Short mmCIF file of C-alpha atoms (C1' of nucleotides) in Angstrom, two decimals:
data_model
loop_
_atom_site.label_atom_id
_atom_site.label_comp_id
_atom_site.label_asym_id
_atom_site.label_seq_id
_atom_site.Cartn_x
_atom_site.Cartn_y
_atom_site.Cartn_z
CA MET A 29 1.35 -22.76 -22.84
CA ASN A 30 1.47 -23.20 -19.33
CA ILE A 31 2.18 -20.35 -16.59
CA GLY A 32 5.69 -20.01 -16.96
CA GLU A 33 5.55 -19.44 -20.71
CA ALA A 34 2.84 -17.13 -20.14
CA ALA A 35 4.68 -14.89 -17.78
CA ARG A 36 7.36 -14.65 -20.00
CA ALA A 37 5.21 -13.91 -23.24
CA SER A 38 3.19 -11.29 -21.13
CA GLY A 39 5.51 -9.65 -18.75
CA ILE A 40 3.38 -10.44 -15.78
CA SER A 41 4.70 -12.88 -13.26
CA GLY A 42 3.03 -16.21 -12.78
CA LYS A 43 2.22 -15.21 -9.24
CA MET A 44 0.39 -12.18 -10.32
CA ILE A 45 -1.62 -13.92 -13.15
CA ARG A 46 -2.75 -16.61 -10.57
CA TYR A 47 -3.74 -13.52 -8.43
CA TYR A 48 -5.77 -11.64 -11.46
CA GLU A 49 -7.42 -14.94 -11.93
CA SER A 50 -8.37 -15.24 -8.05
CA ILE A 51 -9.98 -11.70 -7.86
CA GLY A 52 -11.68 -11.99 -11.19
CA LEU A 53 -9.75 -9.61 -13.30
CA ILE A 54 -9.34 -12.29 -16.04
CA ALA A 55 -11.63 -15.27 -16.35
CA PRO A 56 -10.06 -18.82 -15.28
CA VAL A 57 -7.91 -20.27 -18.15
CA GLY A 58 -8.16 -24.18 -19.41
CA ARG A 59 -6.43 -26.74 -17.34
CA THR A 60 -4.61 -30.00 -18.37
CA ASP A 61 -5.88 -33.12 -16.58
CA ALA A 62 -3.27 -32.97 -14.16
CA GLY A 63 -4.54 -29.36 -13.36
CA TYR A 64 -1.79 -27.02 -15.25
CA ARG A 65 -3.02 -23.80 -16.50
CA VAL A 66 -3.25 -23.68 -20.16
CA PHE A 67 -3.13 -20.38 -21.94
CA SER A 68 -4.24 -19.80 -25.45
CA ASP A 69 -3.12 -17.13 -27.72
CA LYS A 70 -6.19 -14.73 -26.80
CA ASP A 71 -5.27 -15.36 -23.13
CA ILE A 72 -2.02 -14.08 -23.64
CA HIS A 73 -3.42 -11.03 -25.88
CA THR A 74 -5.34 -10.27 -22.70
CA LEU A 75 -2.59 -10.51 -20.56
CA ARG A 76 -0.31 -8.08 -22.50
CA PHE A 77 -3.18 -5.84 -22.58
CA ILE A 78 -3.00 -5.80 -18.84
CA PHE A 79 0.53 -5.49 -18.63
CA ARG A 80 0.43 -2.29 -20.66
CA ALA A 81 -2.33 -0.79 -18.74
CA ARG A 82 -0.57 -1.40 -15.57
CA SER A 83 2.45 0.10 -17.03
CA LEU A 84 0.27 3.06 -17.44
CA GLY A 85 -0.38 3.29 -13.73
CA PHE A 86 -3.95 1.67 -14.10
CA SER A 87 -5.05 0.13 -10.91
CA VAL A 88 -6.75 -3.32 -10.80
CA GLU A 89 -10.04 -1.90 -10.76
CA GLN A 90 -9.34 0.76 -13.59
CA MET A 91 -7.94 -2.29 -15.61
CA SER A 92 -11.27 -4.17 -15.00
CA ASN A 93 -13.18 -1.14 -16.69
CA LEU A 94 -10.86 -0.86 -19.54
CA LEU A 95 -11.09 -4.84 -20.08
CA ALA A 96 -15.02 -4.08 -19.91
CA LEU A 97 -14.58 -1.35 -22.41
CA TRP A 98 -12.12 -3.43 -24.89
CA HIS A 99 -14.65 -6.21 -24.86
CA ASP A 100 -17.65 -4.24 -25.60
CA ARG A 101 -17.53 -3.71 -29.65
CA HIS A 102 -20.10 -0.79 -29.46
CA ARG A 103 -18.80 1.29 -26.91
CA ALA A 104 -18.12 5.01 -28.24
CA SER A 105 -14.52 5.96 -28.37
CA SER A 106 -15.50 9.30 -26.27
CA ASP A 107 -16.03 6.74 -23.23
CA VAL A 108 -12.55 5.48 -23.63
CA LYS A 109 -11.13 9.12 -23.98
CA ALA A 110 -13.01 10.24 -20.89
CA PHE A 111 -11.68 7.20 -18.82
CA ALA A 112 -8.10 8.35 -20.03
CA LEU A 113 -8.52 11.77 -19.28
CA THR A 114 -9.88 11.02 -15.77
CA HIS A 115 -6.80 9.04 -15.31
CA ILE A 116 -4.43 11.53 -16.62
CA GLU A 117 -5.86 14.07 -13.97
CA GLU A 118 -5.07 11.56 -11.21
CA LEU A 119 -1.55 11.37 -12.46
CA ASN A 120 -1.47 15.13 -12.49
CA SER A 121 -2.44 15.42 -9.25
CA LYS A 122 0.06 12.67 -7.82
CA ILE A 123 2.86 14.64 -9.44
CA ASN A 124 1.71 17.70 -8.08
CA LYS A 125 1.91 16.37 -4.58
CA LEU A 126 5.38 14.81 -5.22
CA GLN A 127 6.68 18.31 -6.65
CA ALA A 128 5.42 20.34 -3.89
CA MET A 129 7.11 17.93 -1.69
CA ARG A 130 10.54 17.92 -3.52
CA GLU A 131 10.20 21.82 -3.48
CA THR A 132 9.81 21.99 0.23
CA LEU A 133 12.70 19.69 0.76
CA GLU A 134 14.96 21.32 -1.96
CA HIS A 135 14.14 24.80 -0.10
CA LEU A 136 15.24 23.22 3.04
CA VAL A 137 18.31 21.62 1.62
CA LYS A 138 19.33 25.06 0.10
CA HIS A 139 19.33 26.59 3.57
CA CYS A 140 21.58 23.52 5.13
CA HIS A 141 25.24 24.46 5.03
CA GLY A 142 26.07 20.68 4.99
CA ASP A 143 29.09 20.78 7.12
CA GLU A 144 30.45 18.96 10.33
CA ARG A 145 28.46 21.29 12.54
CA PRO A 146 25.16 20.08 14.02
CA ASP A 147 22.91 22.86 13.43
CA CYS A 148 20.86 22.23 10.53
CA PRO A 149 17.48 24.05 9.52
CA ILE A 150 16.19 20.80 7.78
CA LEU A 151 15.68 19.02 11.01
CA GLY A 152 14.91 22.69 12.81
CA ASP A 153 12.00 23.23 10.64
CA LEU A 154 10.73 19.71 11.04
CA ALA A 155 10.77 20.16 14.54
CA ALA A 156 9.66 23.98 14.59
CA GLU A 157 7.07 25.08 17.25
CA SER A 158 5.59 27.51 14.52
CA VAL A 159 2.88 26.99 12.28
CA GLU A 160 5.01 28.51 9.52
CA LEU A 161 5.67 25.16 7.74
CA ASP A 162 2.25 24.23 7.87
CA ASP A 163 1.23 26.43 5.18
CA LYS A 164 3.77 24.95 2.86
CA LEU A 165 2.42 21.52 3.69
CA ALA A 166 -1.05 22.55 3.09
CA LEU A 167 -0.96 20.98 -0.45
CA MET B 8 -3.40 15.21 27.27
CA ASN B 9 -5.20 12.13 26.18
CA ILE B 10 -4.94 10.48 22.80
CA GLY B 11 -7.79 12.60 21.21
CA GLU B 12 -6.02 16.17 22.18
CA ALA B 13 -2.87 14.54 20.87
CA ALA B 14 -4.18 13.59 17.63
CA ARG B 15 -5.97 17.11 17.22
CA ALA B 16 -2.73 18.93 18.51
CA SER B 17 -0.31 16.77 16.13
CA GLY B 18 -2.36 16.06 12.99
CA ILE B 19 -1.68 12.39 13.38
CA SER B 20 -4.88 10.08 13.90
CA GLY B 21 -5.18 8.36 17.47
CA LYS B 22 -5.13 4.92 15.61
CA MET B 23 -1.76 6.17 13.71
CA ILE B 24 -0.74 7.41 17.28
CA ARG B 25 -0.98 4.00 18.62
CA TYR B 26 0.39 2.21 15.58
CA TYR B 27 3.44 4.20 15.66
CA GLU B 28 4.01 3.15 19.45
CA SER B 29 3.42 -0.56 18.48
CA ILE B 30 6.25 -0.42 16.05
CA GLY B 31 8.64 1.27 18.11
CA LEU B 32 8.69 4.64 15.84
CA ILE B 33 7.61 6.51 19.15
CA ALA B 34 8.64 5.42 22.71
CA PRO B 35 5.37 4.35 24.97
CA VAL B 36 4.14 7.43 26.69
CA GLY B 37 3.00 7.42 30.36
CA ARG B 38 -0.59 6.13 31.32
CA THR B 39 -3.07 7.06 33.83
CA ASP B 40 -4.29 4.54 36.48
CA ALA B 41 -6.92 3.25 34.14
CA GLY B 42 -4.46 2.92 31.32
CA TYR B 43 -5.30 5.97 29.12
CA ARG B 44 -2.26 7.19 27.45
CA VAL B 45 -0.83 10.66 28.57
CA PHE B 46 1.04 13.02 26.12
CA SER B 47 3.55 15.32 27.45
CA ASP B 48 4.20 18.71 25.42
CA LYS B 49 7.55 16.79 24.47
CA ASP B 50 5.43 13.80 23.27
CA ILE B 51 3.36 16.31 21.21
CA HIS B 52 6.50 17.93 19.84
CA THR B 53 7.64 14.62 18.56
CA LEU B 54 4.25 13.75 17.04
CA ARG B 55 4.63 17.15 15.12
CA PHE B 56 7.90 16.49 13.93
CA ILE B 57 6.66 12.93 12.46
CA PHE B 58 3.38 14.69 10.81
CA ARG B 59 5.63 17.12 9.03
CA ALA B 60 8.15 14.33 7.99
CA ARG B 61 5.15 12.04 6.80
CA SER B 62 3.90 15.20 4.99
CA LEU B 63 7.06 15.60 2.77
CA GLY B 64 6.70 11.95 1.90
CA PHE B 65 9.29 10.33 4.13
CA SER B 66 8.36 6.70 5.11
CA VAL B 67 8.16 5.13 8.59
CA GLU B 68 11.57 3.65 8.36
CA GLN B 69 13.06 7.14 7.12
CA MET B 70 11.27 8.83 9.95
CA SER B 71 12.90 6.74 12.13
CA ASN B 72 16.24 7.90 10.86
CA LEU B 73 15.42 11.30 11.14
CA LEU B 74 14.01 11.18 14.93
CA ALA B 75 17.71 9.52 15.34
CA LEU B 76 19.29 12.45 13.81
CA TRP B 77 17.12 14.91 15.58
CA HIS B 78 18.01 13.23 18.84
CA ASP B 79 21.93 13.13 18.08
CA ARG B 80 22.92 16.56 19.43
CA HIS B 81 26.32 15.92 17.91
CA ARG B 82 25.29 14.77 14.34
CA ALA B 83 26.95 16.69 11.20
CA SER B 84 24.14 18.64 9.37
CA SER B 85 26.09 17.25 6.46
CA ASP B 86 24.58 13.86 7.39
CA VAL B 87 20.90 15.27 7.36
CA LYS B 88 21.54 17.10 4.12
CA ALA B 89 22.75 13.80 2.42
CA PHE B 90 19.65 12.38 3.96
CA ALA B 91 17.36 14.91 2.53
CA LEU B 92 19.13 14.84 -0.73
CA THR B 93 18.33 11.01 -1.00
CA HIS B 94 15.03 11.56 -0.43
CA ILE B 95 14.72 14.08 -2.91
CA GLU B 96 16.19 11.68 -5.61
CA GLU B 97 13.54 9.17 -4.84
CA LEU B 98 10.89 11.79 -5.14
CA ASN B 99 12.35 12.77 -8.45
CA SER B 100 12.35 9.29 -9.58
CA LYS B 101 8.59 8.87 -8.78
CA ILE B 102 7.91 12.10 -10.53
CA ASN B 103 9.56 11.24 -13.66
CA LYS B 104 7.87 7.69 -13.69
CA LEU B 105 4.59 9.36 -13.26
CA GLN B 106 5.29 11.98 -15.93
CA ALA B 107 6.30 9.55 -18.39
CA MET B 108 2.88 7.67 -17.98
CA ARG B 109 1.13 10.86 -18.37
CA GLU B 110 2.85 11.56 -21.64
CA THR B 111 2.26 8.36 -22.98
CA LEU B 112 -1.53 8.47 -22.16
CA GLU B 113 -1.67 11.99 -23.39
CA HIS B 114 -0.30 11.10 -26.73
CA LEU B 115 -2.91 8.31 -27.02
CA VAL B 116 -5.83 10.69 -26.00
CA LYS B 117 -4.48 13.29 -28.68
CA HIS B 118 -5.10 10.58 -31.31
CA CYS B 119 -8.29 9.36 -30.16
CA HIS B 120 -11.02 11.22 -31.99
CA GLY B 121 -13.50 10.89 -28.96
CA ASP B 122 -16.98 10.46 -30.71
CA GLU B 123 -19.69 7.88 -30.90
CA ARG B 124 -17.83 5.51 -33.09
CA PRO B 125 -16.30 2.60 -31.45
CA ASP B 126 -12.62 2.67 -32.89
CA CYS B 127 -9.95 4.19 -30.42
CA PRO B 128 -6.31 4.24 -30.67
CA ILE B 129 -6.03 4.11 -26.75
CA LEU B 130 -7.62 0.71 -26.55
CA GLY B 131 -5.96 -0.02 -30.00
CA ASP B 132 -2.49 0.59 -28.41
CA LEU B 133 -3.18 -1.29 -25.32
CA ALA B 134 -4.24 -4.27 -27.12
CA ALA B 135 -1.21 -3.77 -29.82
CA GLU B 136 0.32 -7.10 -30.99
CA SER B 137 3.45 -5.20 -31.95
CA VAL B 138 6.25 -4.31 -29.67
CA GLU B 139 5.96 -0.47 -30.41
CA LEU B 140 4.25 0.44 -27.18
CA ASP B 141 6.80 -1.47 -25.26
CA ASP B 142 9.52 0.81 -26.21
CA LYS B 143 7.55 3.88 -24.77
CA LEU B 144 6.80 1.87 -21.56
CA ALA B 145 10.33 0.87 -21.35
CA LEU B 146 10.95 3.89 -18.58
"C1'" DC C 21 13.91 -44.65 -13.05
"C1'" DC C 22 15.85 -40.61 -11.05
"C1'" DG C 23 16.61 -35.93 -10.55
"C1'" DA C 24 15.64 -31.40 -11.81
"C1'" DA C 25 12.53 -28.10 -12.74
"C1'" DG C 26 7.98 -26.44 -13.53
"C1'" DT C 27 3.31 -26.18 -11.38
"C1'" DT C 28 -0.55 -26.44 -7.86
"C1'" DT C 29 -2.83 -24.52 -3.61
"C1'" DC C 30 -2.06 -22.20 0.56
"C1'" DC C 31 0.11 -19.34 4.15
"C1'" DT C 32 2.58 -15.52 5.19
"C1'" DA C 33 4.58 -10.58 4.89
"C1'" DT C 34 4.90 -6.22 2.98
"C1'" DC C 35 3.64 -0.80 4.00
"C1'" DA C 36 0.47 2.66 6.18
"C1'" DT C 37 -3.79 3.18 7.11
"C1'" DT C 38 -8.89 2.24 8.35
"C1'" DG C 39 -12.34 -0.21 10.14
"C1'" DT C 40 -14.79 -2.97 13.33
"C1'" DA C 41 -16.01 -5.09 17.84
"C1'" DG C 42 -16.44 -5.43 22.65
"C1'" DA C 43 -15.10 -3.80 26.97
"C1'" DG C 44 -14.04 -0.14 30.17
"C1'" DT C 45 -13.61 4.74 31.79
"C1'" DT C 46 -14.72 9.76 32.44
"C1'" DA C 47 -17.69 13.40 32.44
"C1'" DA C 48 -21.53 16.15 31.98
"C1'" DA C 49 -26.76 16.23 32.33
"C1'" DC C 50 -30.62 15.14 34.55
"C1'" DG D 20 -26.99 8.99 42.10
"C1'" DT D 21 -28.01 7.54 37.67
"C1'" DT D 22 -28.01 7.61 32.83
"C1'" DT D 23 -25.84 8.65 28.73
"C1'" DA D 24 -22.68 10.25 25.70
"C1'" DA D 25 -18.14 10.70 24.47
"C1'" DC D 26 -13.99 8.79 24.93
"C1'" DT D 27 -10.57 5.00 25.50
"C1'" DC D 28 -8.56 0.50 25.64
"C1'" DT D 29 -7.05 -3.80 23.15
"C1'" DA D 30 -7.26 -7.07 19.12
"C1'" DC D 31 -8.35 -8.35 14.88
"C1'" DA D 32 -9.60 -7.98 9.81
"C1'" DA D 33 -9.18 -5.66 5.83
"C1'" DT D 34 -7.27 -2.67 1.95
"C1'" DG D 35 -4.09 -2.97 -2.94
"C1'" DA D 36 -0.27 -5.23 -5.34
"C1'" DT D 37 3.33 -8.02 -4.90
"C1'" DA D 38 6.81 -11.26 -3.09
"C1'" DG D 39 8.23 -15.32 -0.68
"C1'" DG D 40 8.14 -19.98 0.68
"C1'" DA D 41 6.38 -24.70 1.79
"C1'" DA D 42 4.44 -29.11 0.78
"C1'" DA D 43 2.72 -32.09 -3.04
"C1'" DC D 44 2.36 -33.15 -7.38
"C1'" DT D 45 3.91 -33.20 -12.81
"C1'" DT D 46 6.77 -33.13 -16.74
"C1'" DC D 47 10.64 -33.68 -19.05
"C1'" DG D 48 15.69 -34.76 -20.00
"C1'" DG D 49 18.83 -38.28 -19.53
#
DNA sequence: CCGAAGTTTCCTATCATTGTAGAGTTAAAC
DNA sequence: GTTTAACTCTACAATGATAGGAAACTTCGG
């Protein structure tokens, strides 16, 4: 299997496969005499693991840890669970931040009449001299 | 006001102020004979506008548009409202993606007993040969 | 044997931000 | 009046994950 087939089989672009290899997330795979990369079924399996972890929002560094846990046949499932729970907390934190932003914006939008007149509380609040908005933004 | 005071007054770091100037988000401010930047009250006002917009998750490009709307005394408030609504949709899209990730991960965590034994469905599903998980990840 | 498609490495860019390094400036303390 | 600390200036590098392209090479179908 060359890199194009591996990309199609794993869902990870060839470009990213080379990148993951260059930073050491995956070990260098085999090569033909001409220097073409050759991917084994095991390599594809690892790439699919990475694809799924990435889809769950894990960073490269976190995926590196996950791969280590995966390859450690003696790890406790509680270690993996703790890792996942930490990640869930990170996701929650991001979600909360984005929701707070959305709510502030929705509040501003609600008070903007949205017609052809130029006065608009959205820009007004962004430009406010007061500290009112700061409290809302202290997420 | 020099850049340090401007940073403290606006909430934007000196480094970012220089950066915003370099990419043209803000116009170059005055300078002393020695080349130190001098910020007027109006400059600080603009920086605070940027600080608040950034806190609401607007990108530099979006802030540039917002500043243009702000300085256009004849814009319709509906233009601003439409802009804000688009941004709310972007925020919603991000939130939905993160929530889907969290839910999948929570589902996996729920089925991991989390003891000292090595078998764990979290890693098991990440490594799955099947396409089951792919459906979940088709967000 | 030729051309198309695939692959290689290397370089560049993105976005917003931080860090670093060297040189110059200001202000206060001694 | 000199030392010293704190500031400022510019310029460049790095981050993290990804995309794009260029130039050279290989493979494969006809």
